[in-house]
PDB file of C-alpha atoms in Angstrom:
ATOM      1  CA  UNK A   1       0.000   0.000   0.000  1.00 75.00           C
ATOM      2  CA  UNK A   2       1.137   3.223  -0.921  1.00 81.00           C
ATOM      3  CA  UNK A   3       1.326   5.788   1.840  1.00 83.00           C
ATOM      4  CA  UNK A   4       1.320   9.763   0.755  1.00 86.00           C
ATOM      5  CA  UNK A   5       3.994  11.481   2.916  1.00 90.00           C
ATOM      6  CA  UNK A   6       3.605  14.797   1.117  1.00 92.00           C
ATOM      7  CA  UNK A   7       1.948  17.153  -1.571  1.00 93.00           C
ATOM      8  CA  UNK A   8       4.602  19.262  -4.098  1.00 94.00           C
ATOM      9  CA  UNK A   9       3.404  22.938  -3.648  1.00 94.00           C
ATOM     10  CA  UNK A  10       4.761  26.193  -5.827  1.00 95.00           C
ATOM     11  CA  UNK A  11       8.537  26.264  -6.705  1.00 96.00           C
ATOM     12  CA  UNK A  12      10.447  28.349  -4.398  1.00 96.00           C
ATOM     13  CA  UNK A  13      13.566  30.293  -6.641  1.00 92.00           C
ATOM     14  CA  UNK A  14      14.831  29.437  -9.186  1.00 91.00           C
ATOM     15  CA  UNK A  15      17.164  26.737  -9.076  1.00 91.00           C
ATOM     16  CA  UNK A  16      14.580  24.370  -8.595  1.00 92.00           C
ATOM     17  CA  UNK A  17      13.212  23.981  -4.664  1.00 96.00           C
ATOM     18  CA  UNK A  18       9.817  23.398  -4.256  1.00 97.00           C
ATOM     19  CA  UNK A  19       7.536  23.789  -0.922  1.00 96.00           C
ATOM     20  CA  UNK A  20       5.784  20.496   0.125  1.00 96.00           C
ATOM     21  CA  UNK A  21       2.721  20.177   2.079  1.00 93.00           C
ATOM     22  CA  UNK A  22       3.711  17.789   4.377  1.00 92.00           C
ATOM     23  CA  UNK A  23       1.667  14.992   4.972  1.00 86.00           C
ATOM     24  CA  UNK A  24       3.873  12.881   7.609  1.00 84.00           C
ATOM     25  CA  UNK A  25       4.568  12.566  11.396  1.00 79.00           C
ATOM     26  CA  UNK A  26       8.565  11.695  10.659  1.00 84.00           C
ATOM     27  CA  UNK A  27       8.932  14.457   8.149  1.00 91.00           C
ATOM     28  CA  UNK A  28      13.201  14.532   8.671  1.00 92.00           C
ATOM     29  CA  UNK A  29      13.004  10.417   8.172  1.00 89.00           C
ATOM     30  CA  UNK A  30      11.158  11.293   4.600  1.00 92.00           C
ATOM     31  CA  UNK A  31      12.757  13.733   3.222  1.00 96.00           C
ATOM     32  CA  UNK A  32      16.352  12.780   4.241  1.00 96.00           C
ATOM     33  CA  UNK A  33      18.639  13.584   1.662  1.00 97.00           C
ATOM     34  CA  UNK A  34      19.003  10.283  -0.446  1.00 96.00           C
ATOM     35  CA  UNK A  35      15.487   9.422   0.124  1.00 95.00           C
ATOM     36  CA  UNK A  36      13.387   8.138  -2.772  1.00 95.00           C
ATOM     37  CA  UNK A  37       9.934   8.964  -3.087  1.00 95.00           C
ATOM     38  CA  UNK A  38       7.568   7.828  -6.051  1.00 94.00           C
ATOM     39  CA  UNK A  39       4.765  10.187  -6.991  1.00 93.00           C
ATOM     40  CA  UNK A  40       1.653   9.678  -7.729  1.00 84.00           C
ATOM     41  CA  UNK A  41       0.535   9.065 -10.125  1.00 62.00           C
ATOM     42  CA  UNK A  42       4.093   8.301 -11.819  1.00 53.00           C
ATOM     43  CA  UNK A  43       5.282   9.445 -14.970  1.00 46.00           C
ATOM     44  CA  UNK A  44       1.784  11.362 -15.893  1.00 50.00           C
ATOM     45  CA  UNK A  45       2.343  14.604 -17.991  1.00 48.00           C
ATOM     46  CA  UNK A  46       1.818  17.760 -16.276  1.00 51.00           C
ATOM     47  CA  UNK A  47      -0.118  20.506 -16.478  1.00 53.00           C
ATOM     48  CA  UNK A  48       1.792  23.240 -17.088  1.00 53.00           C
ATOM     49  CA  UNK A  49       4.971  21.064 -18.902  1.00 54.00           C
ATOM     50  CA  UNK A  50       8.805  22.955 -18.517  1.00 53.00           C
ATOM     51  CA  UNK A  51       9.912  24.400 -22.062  1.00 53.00           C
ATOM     52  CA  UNK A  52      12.049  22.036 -24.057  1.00 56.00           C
ATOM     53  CA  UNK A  53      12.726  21.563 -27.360  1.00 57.00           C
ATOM     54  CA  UNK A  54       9.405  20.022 -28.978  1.00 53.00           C
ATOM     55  CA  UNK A  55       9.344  17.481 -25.890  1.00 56.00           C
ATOM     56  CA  UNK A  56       6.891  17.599 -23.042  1.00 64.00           C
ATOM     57  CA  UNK A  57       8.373  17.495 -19.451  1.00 69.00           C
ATOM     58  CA  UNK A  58       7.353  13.760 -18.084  1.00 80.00           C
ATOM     59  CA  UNK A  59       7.167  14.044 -13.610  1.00 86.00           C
ATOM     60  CA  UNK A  60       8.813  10.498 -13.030  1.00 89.00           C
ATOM     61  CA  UNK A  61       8.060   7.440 -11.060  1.00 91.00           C
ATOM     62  CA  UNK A  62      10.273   8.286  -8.458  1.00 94.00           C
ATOM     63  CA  UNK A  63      12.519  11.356  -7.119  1.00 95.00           C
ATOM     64  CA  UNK A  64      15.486  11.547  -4.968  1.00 97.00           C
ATOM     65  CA  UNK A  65      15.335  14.279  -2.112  1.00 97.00           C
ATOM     66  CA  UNK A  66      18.569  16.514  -2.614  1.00 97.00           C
ATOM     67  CA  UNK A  67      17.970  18.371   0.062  1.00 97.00           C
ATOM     68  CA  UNK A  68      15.828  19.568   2.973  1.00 97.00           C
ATOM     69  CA  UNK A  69      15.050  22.644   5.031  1.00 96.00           C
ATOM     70  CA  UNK A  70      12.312  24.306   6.821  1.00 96.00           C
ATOM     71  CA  UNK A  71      12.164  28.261   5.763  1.00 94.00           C
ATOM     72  CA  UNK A  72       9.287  30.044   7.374  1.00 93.00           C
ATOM     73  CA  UNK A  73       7.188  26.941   8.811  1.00 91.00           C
ATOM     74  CA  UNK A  74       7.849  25.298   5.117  1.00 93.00           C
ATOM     75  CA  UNK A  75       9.725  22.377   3.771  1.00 96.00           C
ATOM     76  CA  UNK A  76      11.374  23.225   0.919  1.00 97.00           C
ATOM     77  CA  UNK A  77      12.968  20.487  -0.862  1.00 97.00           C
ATOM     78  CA  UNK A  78      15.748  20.038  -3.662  1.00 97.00           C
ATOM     79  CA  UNK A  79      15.308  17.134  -6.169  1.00 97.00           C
ATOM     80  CA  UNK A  80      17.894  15.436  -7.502  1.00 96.00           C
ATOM     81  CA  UNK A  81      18.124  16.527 -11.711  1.00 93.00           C
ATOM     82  CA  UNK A  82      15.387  19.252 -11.027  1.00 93.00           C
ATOM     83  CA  UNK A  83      17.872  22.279 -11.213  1.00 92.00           C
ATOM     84  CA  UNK A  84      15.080  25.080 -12.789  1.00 92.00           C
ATOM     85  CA  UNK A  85      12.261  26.846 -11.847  1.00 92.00           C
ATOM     86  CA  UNK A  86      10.038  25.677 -15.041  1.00 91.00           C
ATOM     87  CA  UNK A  87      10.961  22.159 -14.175  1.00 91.00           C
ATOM     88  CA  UNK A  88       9.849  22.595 -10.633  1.00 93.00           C
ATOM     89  CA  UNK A  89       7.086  24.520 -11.658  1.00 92.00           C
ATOM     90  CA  UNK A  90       6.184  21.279 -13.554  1.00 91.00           C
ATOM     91  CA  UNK A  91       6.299  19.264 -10.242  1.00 93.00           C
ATOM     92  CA  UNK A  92       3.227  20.986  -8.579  1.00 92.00           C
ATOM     93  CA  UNK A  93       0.413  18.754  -7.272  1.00 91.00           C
ATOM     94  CA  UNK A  94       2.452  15.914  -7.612  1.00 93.00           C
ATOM     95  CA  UNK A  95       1.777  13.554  -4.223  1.00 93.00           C
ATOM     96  CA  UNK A  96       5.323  12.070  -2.655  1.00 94.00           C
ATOM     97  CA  UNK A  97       4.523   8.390  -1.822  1.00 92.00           C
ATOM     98  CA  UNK A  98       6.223   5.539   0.717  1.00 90.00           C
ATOM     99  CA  UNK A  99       5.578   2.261   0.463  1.00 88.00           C
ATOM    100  CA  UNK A 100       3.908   1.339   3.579  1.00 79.00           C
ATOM    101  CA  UNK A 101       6.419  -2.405   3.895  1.00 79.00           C
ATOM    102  CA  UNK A 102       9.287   0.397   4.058  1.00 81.00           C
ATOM    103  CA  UNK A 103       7.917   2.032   6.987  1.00 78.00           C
ATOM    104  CA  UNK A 104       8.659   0.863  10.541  1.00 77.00           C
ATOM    105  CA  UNK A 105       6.301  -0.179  13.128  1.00 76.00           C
ATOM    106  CA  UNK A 106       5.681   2.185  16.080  1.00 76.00           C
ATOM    107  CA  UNK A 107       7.517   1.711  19.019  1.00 78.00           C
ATOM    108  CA  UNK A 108       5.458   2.664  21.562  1.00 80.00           C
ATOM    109  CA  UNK A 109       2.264   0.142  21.947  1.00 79.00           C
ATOM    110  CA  UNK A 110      -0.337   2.715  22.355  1.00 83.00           C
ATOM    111  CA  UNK A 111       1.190   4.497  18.771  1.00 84.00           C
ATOM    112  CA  UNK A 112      -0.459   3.280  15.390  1.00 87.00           C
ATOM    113  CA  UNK A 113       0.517   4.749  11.458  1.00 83.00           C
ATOM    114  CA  UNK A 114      -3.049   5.441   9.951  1.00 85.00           C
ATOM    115  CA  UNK A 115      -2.258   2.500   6.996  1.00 84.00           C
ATOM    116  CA  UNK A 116      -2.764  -0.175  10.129  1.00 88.00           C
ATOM    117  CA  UNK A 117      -6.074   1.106  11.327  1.00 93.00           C
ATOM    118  CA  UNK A 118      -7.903   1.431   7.944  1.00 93.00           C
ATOM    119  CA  UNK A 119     -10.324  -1.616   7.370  1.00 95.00           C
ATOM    120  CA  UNK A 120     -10.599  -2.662  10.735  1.00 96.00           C
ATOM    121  CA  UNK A 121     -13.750  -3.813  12.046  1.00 97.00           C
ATOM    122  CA  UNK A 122     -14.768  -1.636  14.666  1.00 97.00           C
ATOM    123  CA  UNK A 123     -16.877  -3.418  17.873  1.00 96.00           C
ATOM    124  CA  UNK A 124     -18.322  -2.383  20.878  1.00 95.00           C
ATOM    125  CA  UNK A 125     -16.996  -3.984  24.211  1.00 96.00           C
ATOM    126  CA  UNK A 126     -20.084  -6.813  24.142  1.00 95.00           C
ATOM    127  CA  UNK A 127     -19.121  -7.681  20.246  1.00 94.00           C
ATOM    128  CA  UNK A 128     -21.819  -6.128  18.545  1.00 94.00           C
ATOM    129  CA  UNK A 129     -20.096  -4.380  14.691  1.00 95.00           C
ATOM    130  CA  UNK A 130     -20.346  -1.178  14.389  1.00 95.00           C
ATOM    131  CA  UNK A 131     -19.064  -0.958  11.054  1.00 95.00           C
ATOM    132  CA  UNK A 132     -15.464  -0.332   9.814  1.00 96.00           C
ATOM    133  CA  UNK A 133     -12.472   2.449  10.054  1.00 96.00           C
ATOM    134  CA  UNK A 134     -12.849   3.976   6.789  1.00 95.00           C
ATOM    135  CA  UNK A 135     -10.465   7.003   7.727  1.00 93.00           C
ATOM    136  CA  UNK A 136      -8.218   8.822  10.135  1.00 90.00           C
ATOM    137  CA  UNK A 137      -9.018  12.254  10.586  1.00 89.00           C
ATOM    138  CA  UNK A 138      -6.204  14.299  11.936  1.00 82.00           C
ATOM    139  CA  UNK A 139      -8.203  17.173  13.740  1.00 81.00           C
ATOM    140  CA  UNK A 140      -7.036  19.678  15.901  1.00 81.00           C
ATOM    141  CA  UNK A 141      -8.058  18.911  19.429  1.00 84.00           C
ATOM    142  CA  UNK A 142      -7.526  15.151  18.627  1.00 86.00           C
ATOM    143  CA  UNK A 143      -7.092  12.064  16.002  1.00 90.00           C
ATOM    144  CA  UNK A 144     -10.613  10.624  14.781  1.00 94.00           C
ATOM    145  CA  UNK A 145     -11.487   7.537  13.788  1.00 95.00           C
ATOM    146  CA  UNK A 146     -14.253   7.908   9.942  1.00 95.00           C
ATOM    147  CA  UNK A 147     -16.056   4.940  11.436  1.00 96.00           C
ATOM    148  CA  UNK A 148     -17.510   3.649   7.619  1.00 95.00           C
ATOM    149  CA  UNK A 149     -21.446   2.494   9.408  1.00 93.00           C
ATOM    150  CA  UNK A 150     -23.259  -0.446   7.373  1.00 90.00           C
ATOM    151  CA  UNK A 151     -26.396   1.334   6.310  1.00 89.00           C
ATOM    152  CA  UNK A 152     -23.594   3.623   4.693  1.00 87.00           C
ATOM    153  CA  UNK A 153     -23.714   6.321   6.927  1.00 91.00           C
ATOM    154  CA  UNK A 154     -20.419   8.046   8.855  1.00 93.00           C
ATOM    155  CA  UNK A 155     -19.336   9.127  12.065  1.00 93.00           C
ATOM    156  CA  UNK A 156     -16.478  10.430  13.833  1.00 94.00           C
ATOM    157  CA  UNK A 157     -15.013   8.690  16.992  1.00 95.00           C
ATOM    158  CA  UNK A 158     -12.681  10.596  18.847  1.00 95.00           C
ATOM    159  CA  UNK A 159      -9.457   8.179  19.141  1.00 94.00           C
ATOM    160  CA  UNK A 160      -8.991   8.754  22.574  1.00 94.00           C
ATOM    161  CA  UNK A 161      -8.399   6.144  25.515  1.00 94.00           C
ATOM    162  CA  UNK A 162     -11.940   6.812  27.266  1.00 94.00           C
ATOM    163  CA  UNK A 163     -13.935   5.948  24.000  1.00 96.00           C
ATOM    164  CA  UNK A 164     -11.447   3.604  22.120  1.00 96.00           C
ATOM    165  CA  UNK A 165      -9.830   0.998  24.995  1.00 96.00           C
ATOM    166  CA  UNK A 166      -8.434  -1.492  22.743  1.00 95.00           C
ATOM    167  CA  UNK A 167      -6.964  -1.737  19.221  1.00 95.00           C
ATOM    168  CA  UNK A 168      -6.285  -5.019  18.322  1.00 95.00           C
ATOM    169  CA  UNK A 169      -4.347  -5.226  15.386  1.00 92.00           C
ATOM    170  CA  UNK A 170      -4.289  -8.999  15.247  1.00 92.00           C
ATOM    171  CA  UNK A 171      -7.550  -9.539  15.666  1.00 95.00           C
ATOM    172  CA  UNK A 172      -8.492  -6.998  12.631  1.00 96.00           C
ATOM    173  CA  UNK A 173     -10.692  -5.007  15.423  1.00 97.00           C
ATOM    174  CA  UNK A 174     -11.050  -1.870  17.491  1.00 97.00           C
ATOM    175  CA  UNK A 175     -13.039  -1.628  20.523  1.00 97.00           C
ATOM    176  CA  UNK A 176     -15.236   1.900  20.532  1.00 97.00           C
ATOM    177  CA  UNK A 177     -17.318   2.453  23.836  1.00 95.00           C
ATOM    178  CA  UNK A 178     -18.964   5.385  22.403  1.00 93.00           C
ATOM    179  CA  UNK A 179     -21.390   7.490  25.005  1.00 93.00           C
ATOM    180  CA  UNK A 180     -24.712   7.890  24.214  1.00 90.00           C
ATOM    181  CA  UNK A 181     -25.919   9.785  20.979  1.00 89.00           C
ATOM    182  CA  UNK A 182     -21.760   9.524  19.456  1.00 90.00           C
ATOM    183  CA  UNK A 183     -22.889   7.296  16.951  1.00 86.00           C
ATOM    184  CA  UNK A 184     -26.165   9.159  15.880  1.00 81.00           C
ATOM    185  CA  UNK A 185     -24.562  12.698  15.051  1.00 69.00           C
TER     186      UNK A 185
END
């Protein structure tokens, strides 16, 4: 499964930098220099394609982070062979991917990446299904859980200890105690 660690915004300069929207809790792990990150979708022509000779620019299947720095709250990021402005300009919208086999487990127990959550059956403490974790929604105040219903309805479930006790990722469940009303919003 591919995982999207970030979003290529405007070109920054004009020796190629681009801001990315970062989409990823390990954001000096991702874009290390070295790194490789496909896109998505790979090789697809853009919409605004560099100048060249008769040739459309093609955004490829995977880039290799030059370099990294944050300049005013923003990542801006140097890839390897993208050394002009039209080139990066080219870039824009393109999403920055990770293989989610690449990516190591949490560490701590109570920590899970969003990839190992979605599709889980979600349960109440006596058994009864709920539905399914369709989503993570990373809010504000906390993490919720897009809890997919089977009529086809939504709901959000705050992913807090007090409402979500257990996540068993073995057993392909999560436990929800929702209060009252949670489930009918």
């Amino acid at each position: 499964m591919l995982l999207v660690v970030g979003r290529i915004g405007k070109p920054h300069g004009i020796r190629g930098e681009v801001t990315v929207e970062v989409r990823t809790d390990e954001p000096e792990a991702r874009f290390a220099p070295g790194s490789v990150l496909r896109t998505e979708p790979g090789a697809r022509p853009p919409a605004n394609p560099a100048p060249g000779p008769g040739v459309p620019f093609q955004v490829p299947a995977e880039l290799t982070i030059e370099s990294a720095r944050w300049h005013q709250g923003r990542l801006l990021v140097a890839f390897e062979g993208v050394l002009e402005r039209d080139v990066a300009e080219a870039l824009r919208g393109t999403l920055l991917t990770v293989d989610s086999a690449d990516v190591a487990p949490p560490q701590d127990p109570e920590e899970f990446h969003d990839h190992q959550l979605v599709g889980l059956a979600v349960v109440t403490p006596a058994g009864e299904r709920l539905g399914e974790v369709a989503a993570i929604d990373h809010a504000p105040a906390s993490d919720l859980l897009v809890l997919r219903r089977p009529e086809g309805l939504t709901a959000l479930i705050p992913f807090v200890k007090a409402i979500v006790p257990e996540v068993d990722l073995a057993g392909g469940r999560v436990v929800v105690d929702p209060p009252a009303g949670l489930l009918d919003l």
